[in-house]
Amino acid sequence: MSDYIIQAEHLTKRFTLDAGFFAKQDRFVYAVNDVSFEIERGKTYGLVGESGCGKTTTARMLVRMYKADGGDILYKPKNSEELNVLKMNRRQLKTYREKIKYVFQDPSRSLNPRLTVFNILTASYRYSSTWPGKKIAYNEAAHIMEEVGLDPLDLEKRPSEFSGGQRQRISIARSLIMKPEVMFCDEVVSALDVSVQSQILNLLQDIREKRAISFLFIAHDLRVSCYFCDTIGVMYRGLIVEEAPAAELYKTAFHPYTKLLFEGSENSISNSNGEIKTTLESLHGCPFAHRCPHACTKCISQIPEWKNLGNGHKVRCILE
Ligand SMILES: Nc1ncnc2c1ncn2[C@@H]1O[C@H](COP(=O)(O)OP(=O)(O)O)[C@@H](O)[C@H]1O
Ligand code: SF4
Ligand SMILES: [Mg+2]
């Protein structure tokens, strides 16, 4: 058995379509349909797919920001028994959330503009059981500022005094201060210029090597994800349709949607990240059948079973 730190099993989430004038309580958005994967200890799992395919919903279920409608989430702390995240009591959940940190896409919205950087970094730290007092925390914060490539003197500044890339560094610093075991990076470079993107990816790479943290890396760009991740799950309409070690996927992508995503990142089509892929019906067949040039009647009668291609590579597609 692999040494996982978080394991998602058959996660499912639907939202009521109840916003707006034509609200209908009995209609649903099936955001996540049946998602299973593992984040191995010290490794990076990439969840990749176009906008609306259910990546953020999946991550939010893992930290219980959203309640899962079905499935299970297991967390295995180091040298300890595994815990069922969905059955944690308040105290266990608080500890879990100190160890699993979420970095959001848009730093300008996730950083409180009225607070100094020091107060942003320590907002939840000061209510944790590990709070060492302000003086020590200030020293820790100063070190972490250096680690993320910022000046410790910046701790007294406010978010408006920084560029987009620097604000993302502050978000990363905030997630590091409580010494997490896992970082969830949700489209952390999507809102940034290309040159700044690579600087932030290099920073995450350094952090990963130095701290041996596990990552859930969420992105819509498959090429960037192949560069950064150990294993990748390609998501389409709430379902993982292909999973493989990143290098293997890069060389031998099998699923027609994965191939399309690779072509998209080459031509910068999928970089627009604009198309919504969610289904308003519970899935019966292959989620990609409406766009697939190879679709046949078998494809729409049932969700394709996982097919094992060896080397940790598996795919949900009936093609031989
Ligand atoms: N809080 C919510 N209420 C209603 N629908 C939601 C909510 N969050 C996400 N959705 C819908 O679920 C689908 C998946 O969204 P999301 O997980 O954000 O996708 P991604 O992160 O891959 O872009 C989308 O159709 C989105 O509109
Ligand atoms: S199962 Fe059928 S529709 Fe789906 S990707 Fe494979 S060939 Fe295309
Ligand atoms: Mg998202």
Tab-separated table of C-alpha atoms and ligand atoms in Angstrom:
chain	number	residue	atom	x	y	z
A	1	MET	CA	0.000	0.000	0.000
A	2	SER	CA	1.183	3.496	-0.793
A	3	ASP	CA	2.084	5.952	1.956
A	4	TYR	CA	-0.727	8.439	1.421
A	5	ILE	CA	-1.490	11.490	3.517
A	6	ILE	CA	-4.956	12.217	2.106
A	7	GLN	CA	-7.191	9.782	0.309
A	8	ALA	CA	-10.444	10.766	-1.425
A	9	GLU	CA	-12.863	7.918	-2.132
A	10	HIS	CA	-15.847	8.267	-4.457
A	11	LEU	CA	-16.453	11.914	-3.579
A	12	THR	CA	-19.707	13.341	-4.877
A	13	LYS	CA	-21.176	16.825	-4.644
A	14	ARG	CA	-24.197	18.430	-6.227
A	15	PHE	CA	-25.487	21.973	-5.787
A	16	THR	CA	-29.110	23.047	-5.979
A	17	LEU	CA	-29.717	25.251	-8.993
A	18	ASP	CA	-31.440	27.817	-6.841
A	19	ALA	CA	-29.888	31.135	-7.793
A	20	GLY	CA	-31.680	33.758	-9.884
A	21	PHE	CA	-35.205	34.419	-11.160
A	22	PHE	CA	-35.737	30.987	-12.725
A	23	ALA	CA	-34.666	29.170	-9.591
A	24	LYS	CA	-35.595	25.494	-9.468
A	25	GLN	CA	-35.163	23.612	-6.207
A	26	ASP	CA	-35.380	20.195	-7.866
A	27	ARG	CA	-32.629	20.847	-10.421
A	28	PHE	CA	-28.993	20.288	-9.608
A	29	VAL	CA	-25.493	21.052	-10.803
A	30	TYR	CA	-23.531	17.804	-10.545
A	31	ALA	CA	-20.182	19.394	-9.698
A	32	VAL	CA	-18.271	16.270	-8.607
A	33	ASN	CA	-19.573	12.875	-9.661
A	34	ASP	CA	-17.276	10.129	-8.358
A	35	VAL	CA	-13.760	11.244	-7.581
A	36	SER	CA	-11.112	9.053	-5.951
A	37	PHE	CA	-7.397	9.774	-5.621
A	38	GLU	CA	-4.520	9.812	-3.150
A	39	ILE	CA	-2.025	12.491	-2.231
A	40	GLU	CA	1.111	10.550	-1.318
A	41	ARG	CA	3.322	11.783	1.477
A	42	GLY	CA	5.912	14.250	0.168
A	43	LYS	CA	4.468	14.139	-3.371
A	44	THR	CA	2.426	16.470	-5.553
A	45	TYR	CA	-0.913	15.408	-7.019
A	46	GLY	CA	-2.232	17.570	-9.842
A	47	LEU	CA	-5.963	17.939	-10.476
A	48	VAL	CA	-6.249	19.331	-13.986
A	49	GLY	CA	-9.163	20.300	-16.221
A	50	GLU	CA	-10.980	23.252	-17.736
A	51	SER	CA	-12.984	25.717	-15.693
A	52	GLY	CA	-16.132	24.297	-14.097
A	53	CYS	CA	-15.026	20.636	-14.106
A	54	GLY	CA	-15.136	20.422	-10.284
A	55	LYS	CA	-11.529	20.930	-9.130
A	56	THR	CA	-12.213	23.588	-6.490
A	57	THR	CA	-15.316	21.797	-5.225
A	58	THR	CA	-13.233	18.641	-4.750
A	59	ALA	CA	-10.533	20.539	-2.815
A	60	ARG	CA	-13.117	22.341	-0.690
A	61	MET	CA	-14.695	19.023	0.269
A	62	LEU	CA	-11.279	17.780	1.370
A	63	VAL	CA	-10.994	20.627	3.908
A	64	ARG	CA	-14.723	20.422	4.752
A	65	MET	CA	-15.472	23.889	3.419
A	66	TYR	CA	-18.179	22.007	1.470
A	67	LYS	CA	-20.022	19.012	2.858
A	68	ALA	CA	-19.609	15.967	0.618
A	69	ASP	CA	-22.884	14.335	-0.508
A	70	GLY	CA	-21.176	10.973	-0.794
A	71	GLY	CA	-17.824	9.288	-0.454
A	72	ASP	CA	-15.088	9.331	2.150
A	73	ILE	CA	-11.959	11.305	2.981
A	74	LEU	CA	-9.131	9.741	4.964
A	75	TYR	CA	-6.215	11.617	6.541
A	76	LYS	CA	-3.128	9.776	7.736
A	77	PRO	CA	-0.919	11.854	10.042
A	78	LYS	CA	2.707	10.769	10.280
A	79	ASN	CA	3.259	7.747	12.581
A	80	SER	CA	-0.372	7.685	13.544
A	81	GLU	CA	-3.697	5.997	12.802
A	82	GLU	CA	-5.686	7.238	9.836
A	83	LEU	CA	-8.684	9.484	10.550
A	84	ASN	CA	-11.956	9.866	8.682
A	85	VAL	CA	-12.175	13.604	7.893
A	86	LEU	CA	-15.959	13.486	7.506
A	87	LYS	CA	-16.341	12.124	11.039
A	88	MET	CA	-13.924	14.485	12.800
A	89	ASN	CA	-15.154	16.406	15.835
A	90	ARG	CA	-14.497	20.174	16.110
A	91	ARG	CA	-11.176	19.792	17.863
A	92	GLN	CA	-9.864	17.216	15.380
A	93	LEU	CA	-11.051	19.378	12.476
A	94	LYS	CA	-9.249	22.429	13.861
A	95	THR	CA	-5.965	20.473	14.081
A	96	TYR	CA	-6.531	19.027	10.600
A	97	ARG	CA	-7.058	22.510	9.130
A	98	GLU	CA	-3.804	23.680	10.715
A	99	LYS	CA	-2.010	20.935	8.794
A	100	ILE	CA	-3.798	21.328	5.449
A	101	LYS	CA	-3.425	24.844	4.081
A	102	TYR	CA	-5.285	26.326	1.130
A	103	VAL	CA	-3.686	28.940	-1.169
A	104	PHE	CA	-6.308	30.634	-3.352
A	105	GLN	CA	-6.177	31.799	-6.962
A	106	ASP	CA	-6.678	35.502	-6.394
A	107	PRO	CA	-4.427	36.964	-3.682
A	108	SER	CA	-5.997	40.424	-3.960
A	109	ARG	CA	-9.323	38.997	-2.781
A	110	SER	CA	-8.022	36.601	-0.156
A	111	LEU	CA	-5.828	39.128	1.719
A	112	ASN	CA	-7.624	41.571	4.029
A	113	PRO	CA	-6.570	45.047	2.773
A	114	ARG	CA	-6.899	46.639	6.218
A	115	LEU	CA	-4.432	44.325	7.980
A	116	THR	CA	-0.651	44.508	8.047
A	117	VAL	CA	1.201	41.557	6.529
A	118	PHE	CA	2.158	40.349	10.023
A	119	ASN	CA	-1.494	40.322	11.102
A	120	ILE	CA	-2.492	38.548	7.874
A	121	LEU	CA	0.159	35.885	8.407
A	122	THR	CA	-0.861	35.248	11.998
A	123	ALA	CA	-4.670	35.727	11.875
A	124	SER	CA	-5.451	32.057	12.501
A	125	TYR	CA	-2.063	31.140	14.003
A	126	ARG	CA	-2.773	33.246	17.109
A	127	TYR	CA	-5.856	31.129	17.902
A	128	SER	CA	-4.042	27.823	17.449
A	129	SER	CA	-2.652	25.574	20.178
A	130	THR	CA	0.861	26.154	18.814
A	131	TRP	CA	0.852	30.011	19.123
A	132	PRO	CA	4.261	30.841	20.643
A	133	GLY	CA	3.501	34.451	21.656
A	134	LYS	CA	3.863	37.604	19.549
A	135	LYS	CA	7.620	38.041	19.871
A	136	ILE	CA	8.558	34.542	18.693
A	137	ALA	CA	5.818	34.618	16.048
A	138	TYR	CA	7.300	37.858	14.697
A	139	ASN	CA	10.694	36.171	14.324
A	140	GLU	CA	9.087	33.177	12.616
A	141	ALA	CA	7.156	35.473	10.289
A	142	ALA	CA	10.357	37.383	9.419
A	143	HIS	CA	12.099	34.102	8.485
A	144	ILE	CA	9.168	32.992	6.364
A	145	MET	CA	9.132	36.347	4.560
A	146	GLU	CA	12.744	35.688	3.584
A	147	GLU	CA	11.893	32.145	2.556
A	148	VAL	CA	9.219	33.415	0.134
A	149	GLY	CA	11.532	36.107	-1.280
A	150	LEU	CA	10.156	39.151	0.578
A	151	ASP	CA	11.767	41.614	2.980
A	152	PRO	CA	11.043	41.022	6.700
A	153	LEU	CA	10.486	44.795	6.980
A	154	ASP	CA	7.443	44.292	4.725
A	155	LEU	CA	5.620	42.738	7.693
A	156	GLU	CA	4.424	46.225	8.636
A	157	LYS	CA	3.040	47.034	5.170
A	158	ARG	CA	-0.488	46.407	3.813
A	159	PRO	CA	-1.454	44.310	0.746
A	160	SER	CA	-2.079	47.345	-1.512
A	161	GLU	CA	1.652	48.167	-1.383
A	162	PHE	CA	2.569	44.946	-3.233
A	163	SER	CA	2.377	43.640	-6.814
A	164	GLY	CA	0.208	40.619	-7.737
A	165	GLY	CA	3.168	38.229	-7.574
A	166	GLN	CA	4.260	39.606	-4.189
A	167	ARG	CA	0.721	39.246	-2.853
A	168	GLN	CA	0.743	35.594	-3.914
A	169	ARG	CA	4.041	35.234	-1.984
A	170	ILE	CA	2.260	36.667	1.075
A	171	SER	CA	-0.548	34.078	0.640
A	172	ILE	CA	2.072	31.343	0.482
A	173	ALA	CA	3.836	32.751	3.584
A	174	ARG	CA	0.495	32.739	5.434
A	175	SER	CA	-0.027	29.085	4.621
A	176	LEU	CA	3.510	28.176	5.751
A	177	ILE	CA	3.522	29.787	9.168
A	178	MET	CA	1.732	26.896	10.873
A	179	LYS	CA	4.115	24.328	9.367
A	180	PRO	CA	1.556	22.502	7.207
A	181	GLU	CA	1.871	18.899	6.019
A	182	VAL	CA	-0.091	19.567	2.841
A	183	MET	CA	-0.623	22.669	0.706
A	184	PHE	CA	-3.598	22.993	-1.638
A	185	CYS	CA	-2.599	25.382	-4.430
A	186	ASP	CA	-5.772	26.271	-6.333
A	187	GLU	CA	-4.874	27.954	-9.651
A	188	VAL	CA	-2.213	29.929	-7.762
A	189	VAL	CA	-0.444	31.149	-10.895
A	190	SER	CA	-3.479	31.601	-13.182
A	191	ALA	CA	-4.034	35.282	-12.370
A	192	LEU	CA	-0.340	36.191	-12.868
A	193	ASP	CA	1.780	37.228	-15.870
A	194	VAL	CA	3.731	34.378	-17.470
A	195	SER	CA	7.135	35.569	-16.176
A	196	VAL	CA	5.767	35.906	-12.631
A	197	GLN	CA	4.115	32.463	-12.944
A	198	SER	CA	7.463	30.737	-13.323
A	199	GLN	CA	8.917	32.649	-10.354
A	200	ILE	CA	6.054	31.469	-8.134
A	201	LEU	CA	6.372	27.888	-9.421
A	202	ASN	CA	10.109	27.970	-8.647
A	203	LEU	CA	9.317	29.231	-5.157
A	204	LEU	CA	6.833	26.379	-4.602
A	205	GLN	CA	9.442	23.946	-5.883
A	206	ASP	CA	11.997	25.272	-3.336
A	207	ILE	CA	9.462	25.040	-0.509
A	208	ARG	CA	8.574	21.495	-1.503
A	209	GLU	CA	12.213	20.398	-1.471
A	210	LYS	CA	13.121	22.166	1.751
A	211	ARG	CA	10.051	21.293	3.811
A	212	ALA	CA	9.028	17.932	2.310
A	213	ILE	CA	5.406	19.095	2.119
A	214	SER	CA	2.781	17.235	0.060
A	215	PHE	CA	0.844	19.284	-2.503
A	216	LEU	CA	-2.520	19.252	-4.198
A	217	PHE	CA	-1.864	21.374	-7.286
A	218	ILE	CA	-5.006	22.521	-9.087
A	219	ALA	CA	-4.653	24.017	-12.557
A	220	HIS	CA	-6.190	24.124	-16.024
A	221	ASP	CA	-2.834	24.111	-17.871
A	222	LEU	CA	-1.751	20.500	-18.381
A	223	ARG	CA	1.796	21.303	-19.506
A	224	VAL	CA	2.534	23.466	-16.466
A	225	SER	CA	1.044	20.729	-14.268
A	226	CYS	CA	3.186	18.015	-15.875
A	227	TYR	CA	6.246	20.108	-15.052
A	228	PHE	CA	5.235	20.602	-11.432
A	229	CYS	CA	3.425	17.412	-10.347
A	230	ASP	CA	4.356	13.789	-9.651
A	231	THR	CA	0.941	12.354	-10.538
A	232	ILE	CA	-1.909	13.917	-12.483
A	233	GLY	CA	-5.651	13.290	-12.509
A	234	VAL	CA	-7.383	14.797	-15.524
A	235	MET	CA	-10.922	15.898	-14.660
A	236	TYR	CA	-13.877	16.402	-16.929
A	237	ARG	CA	-17.452	17.161	-15.799
A	238	GLY	CA	-16.875	16.071	-12.235
A	239	LEU	CA	-15.057	12.846	-13.063
A	240	ILE	CA	-11.367	11.899	-13.233
A	241	VAL	CA	-11.029	10.413	-16.733
A	242	GLU	CA	-7.281	9.650	-16.752
A	243	GLU	CA	-4.621	9.333	-14.064
A	244	ALA	CA	-0.898	8.757	-14.528
A	245	PRO	CA	2.568	9.750	-13.341
A	246	ALA	CA	3.161	13.193	-14.900
A	247	ALA	CA	6.070	12.112	-17.110
A	248	GLU	CA	4.097	9.109	-18.382
A	249	LEU	CA	1.035	11.243	-19.151
A	250	TYR	CA	3.172	13.752	-21.042
A	251	LYS	CA	4.570	10.988	-23.256
A	252	THR	CA	1.578	8.699	-23.680
A	253	ALA	CA	-1.709	10.501	-22.946
A	254	PHE	CA	-4.523	8.111	-23.861
A	255	HIS	CA	-7.891	9.783	-23.258
A	256	PRO	CA	-9.158	11.966	-26.143
A	257	TYR	CA	-9.866	14.772	-23.649
A	258	THR	CA	-6.322	14.656	-22.225
A	259	LYS	CA	-4.949	14.889	-25.761
A	260	LEU	CA	-7.191	17.869	-26.423
A	261	LEU	CA	-5.945	19.574	-23.263
A	262	PHE	CA	-2.330	19.068	-24.333
A	263	GLU	CA	-3.088	20.570	-27.747
A	264	GLY	CA	-4.972	23.358	-25.976
A	265	SER	CA	-2.051	24.317	-23.765
A	266	GLU	CA	0.206	24.303	-26.814
A	267	ASN	CA	-2.137	26.644	-28.689
A	268	SER	CA	-3.132	28.562	-25.560
A	269	ILE	CA	-6.790	27.683	-26.180
A	270	SER	CA	-7.501	26.206	-22.784
A	271	ASN	CA	-5.620	29.077	-21.157
A	272	SER	CA	-8.752	31.160	-21.580
A	273	ASN	CA	-10.156	28.871	-18.859
A	274	GLY	CA	-13.604	30.091	-19.859
A	275	GLU	CA	-15.756	27.113	-20.815
A	276	ILE	CA	-18.121	25.632	-18.244
A	277	LYS	CA	-18.190	21.856	-18.355
A	278	THR	CA	-20.605	21.017	-15.583
A	279	THR	CA	-23.453	18.650	-16.167
A	280	LEU	CA	-27.032	19.347	-15.085
A	281	GLU	CA	-27.858	15.648	-15.132
A	282	SER	CA	-26.451	12.766	-13.218
A	283	LEU	CA	-23.921	11.077	-15.510
A	284	HIS	CA	-24.915	7.864	-17.307
A	285	GLY	CA	-22.257	7.559	-19.981
A	286	CYS	CA	-18.796	8.907	-20.748
A	287	PRO	CA	-18.776	12.594	-19.735
A	288	PHE	CA	-16.797	13.451	-22.886
A	289	ALA	CA	-19.115	11.659	-25.356
A	290	HIS	CA	-20.752	14.891	-26.633
A	291	ARG	CA	-17.358	16.199	-27.836
A	292	CYS	CA	-15.512	12.995	-28.648
A	293	PRO	CA	-14.834	12.136	-32.327
A	294	HIS	CA	-14.710	8.411	-31.396
A	295	ALA	CA	-18.020	8.261	-29.474
A	296	CYS	CA	-20.296	5.251	-30.132
A	297	THR	CA	-23.472	3.871	-28.523
A	298	LYS	CA	-21.450	1.934	-25.956
A	299	CYS	CA	-19.957	5.226	-24.731
A	300	ILE	CA	-23.317	6.699	-23.771
A	301	SER	CA	-24.812	3.624	-22.109
A	302	GLN	CA	-22.543	3.626	-19.036
A	303	ILE	CA	-19.624	5.443	-17.443
A	304	PRO	CA	-16.514	3.668	-18.764
A	305	GLU	CA	-14.767	1.490	-16.172
A	306	TRP	CA	-11.147	2.219	-15.251
A	307	LYS	CA	-8.733	0.469	-17.587
A	308	ASN	CA	-5.228	-0.184	-16.304
A	309	LEU	CA	-2.434	0.672	-18.763
A	310	GLY	CA	0.458	-0.246	-16.418
A	311	ASN	CA	3.055	1.992	-14.720
A	312	GLY	CA	0.333	3.584	-12.590
A	313	HIS	CA	-1.448	4.831	-15.722
A	314	LYS	CA	-5.235	4.296	-15.898
A	315	VAL	CA	-8.002	5.653	-18.054
A	316	ARG	CA	-11.792	5.693	-18.314
A	317	CYS	CA	-12.289	5.148	-22.045
A	318	ILE	CA	-13.500	2.201	-24.106
A	319	LEU	CA	-10.947	2.710	-26.902
A	320	GLU	CA	-8.445	-0.136	-27.344
B	1	LIG	N1	-21.239	27.187	-4.101
B	1	LIG	C1	-21.730	26.789	-5.262
B	1	LIG	N2	-23.064	26.857	-5.538
B	1	LIG	C2	-23.572	26.434	-6.703
B	1	LIG	N3	-22.825	25.918	-7.715
B	1	LIG	C3	-21.493	25.830	-7.509
B	1	LIG	C4	-20.872	26.254	-6.288
B	1	LIG	N4	-19.535	26.039	-6.381
B	1	LIG	C5	-19.321	25.505	-7.603
B	1	LIG	N5	-20.479	25.377	-8.275
B	1	LIG	C6	-20.648	24.824	-9.619
B	1	LIG	O1	-20.031	23.556	-9.638
B	1	LIG	C7	-19.314	23.373	-10.857
B	1	LIG	C8	-17.863	23.063	-10.549
B	1	LIG	O2	-17.260	24.237	-10.057
B	1	LIG	P1	-15.766	24.319	-9.528
B	1	LIG	O3	-15.526	23.213	-8.590
B	1	LIG	O4	-15.558	25.696	-9.043
B	1	LIG	O5	-14.928	24.044	-10.869
B	1	LIG	P2	-13.415	24.377	-11.198
B	1	LIG	O6	-12.706	24.691	-9.924
B	1	LIG	O7	-12.899	23.144	-11.879
B	1	LIG	O8	-13.443	25.537	-12.134
B	1	LIG	C9	-19.516	24.662	-11.670
B	1	LIG	O9	-20.575	24.472	-12.578
B	1	LIG	C10	-19.911	25.672	-10.639
B	1	LIG	O10	-20.750	26.642	-11.205
B	2	SF4	S1	-15.404	6.388	-23.793
B	2	SF4	FE1	-16.089	6.830	-25.870
B	2	SF4	S2	-16.806	8.954	-25.823
B	2	SF4	FE2	-15.592	8.610	-23.999
B	2	SF4	S3	-13.575	9.308	-24.565
B	2	SF4	FE3	-13.592	7.105	-24.926
B	2	SF4	S4	-14.225	6.881	-27.070
B	2	SF4	FE4	-14.686	8.992	-26.492
B	3	MG	MG	-11.668	26.474	-9.439
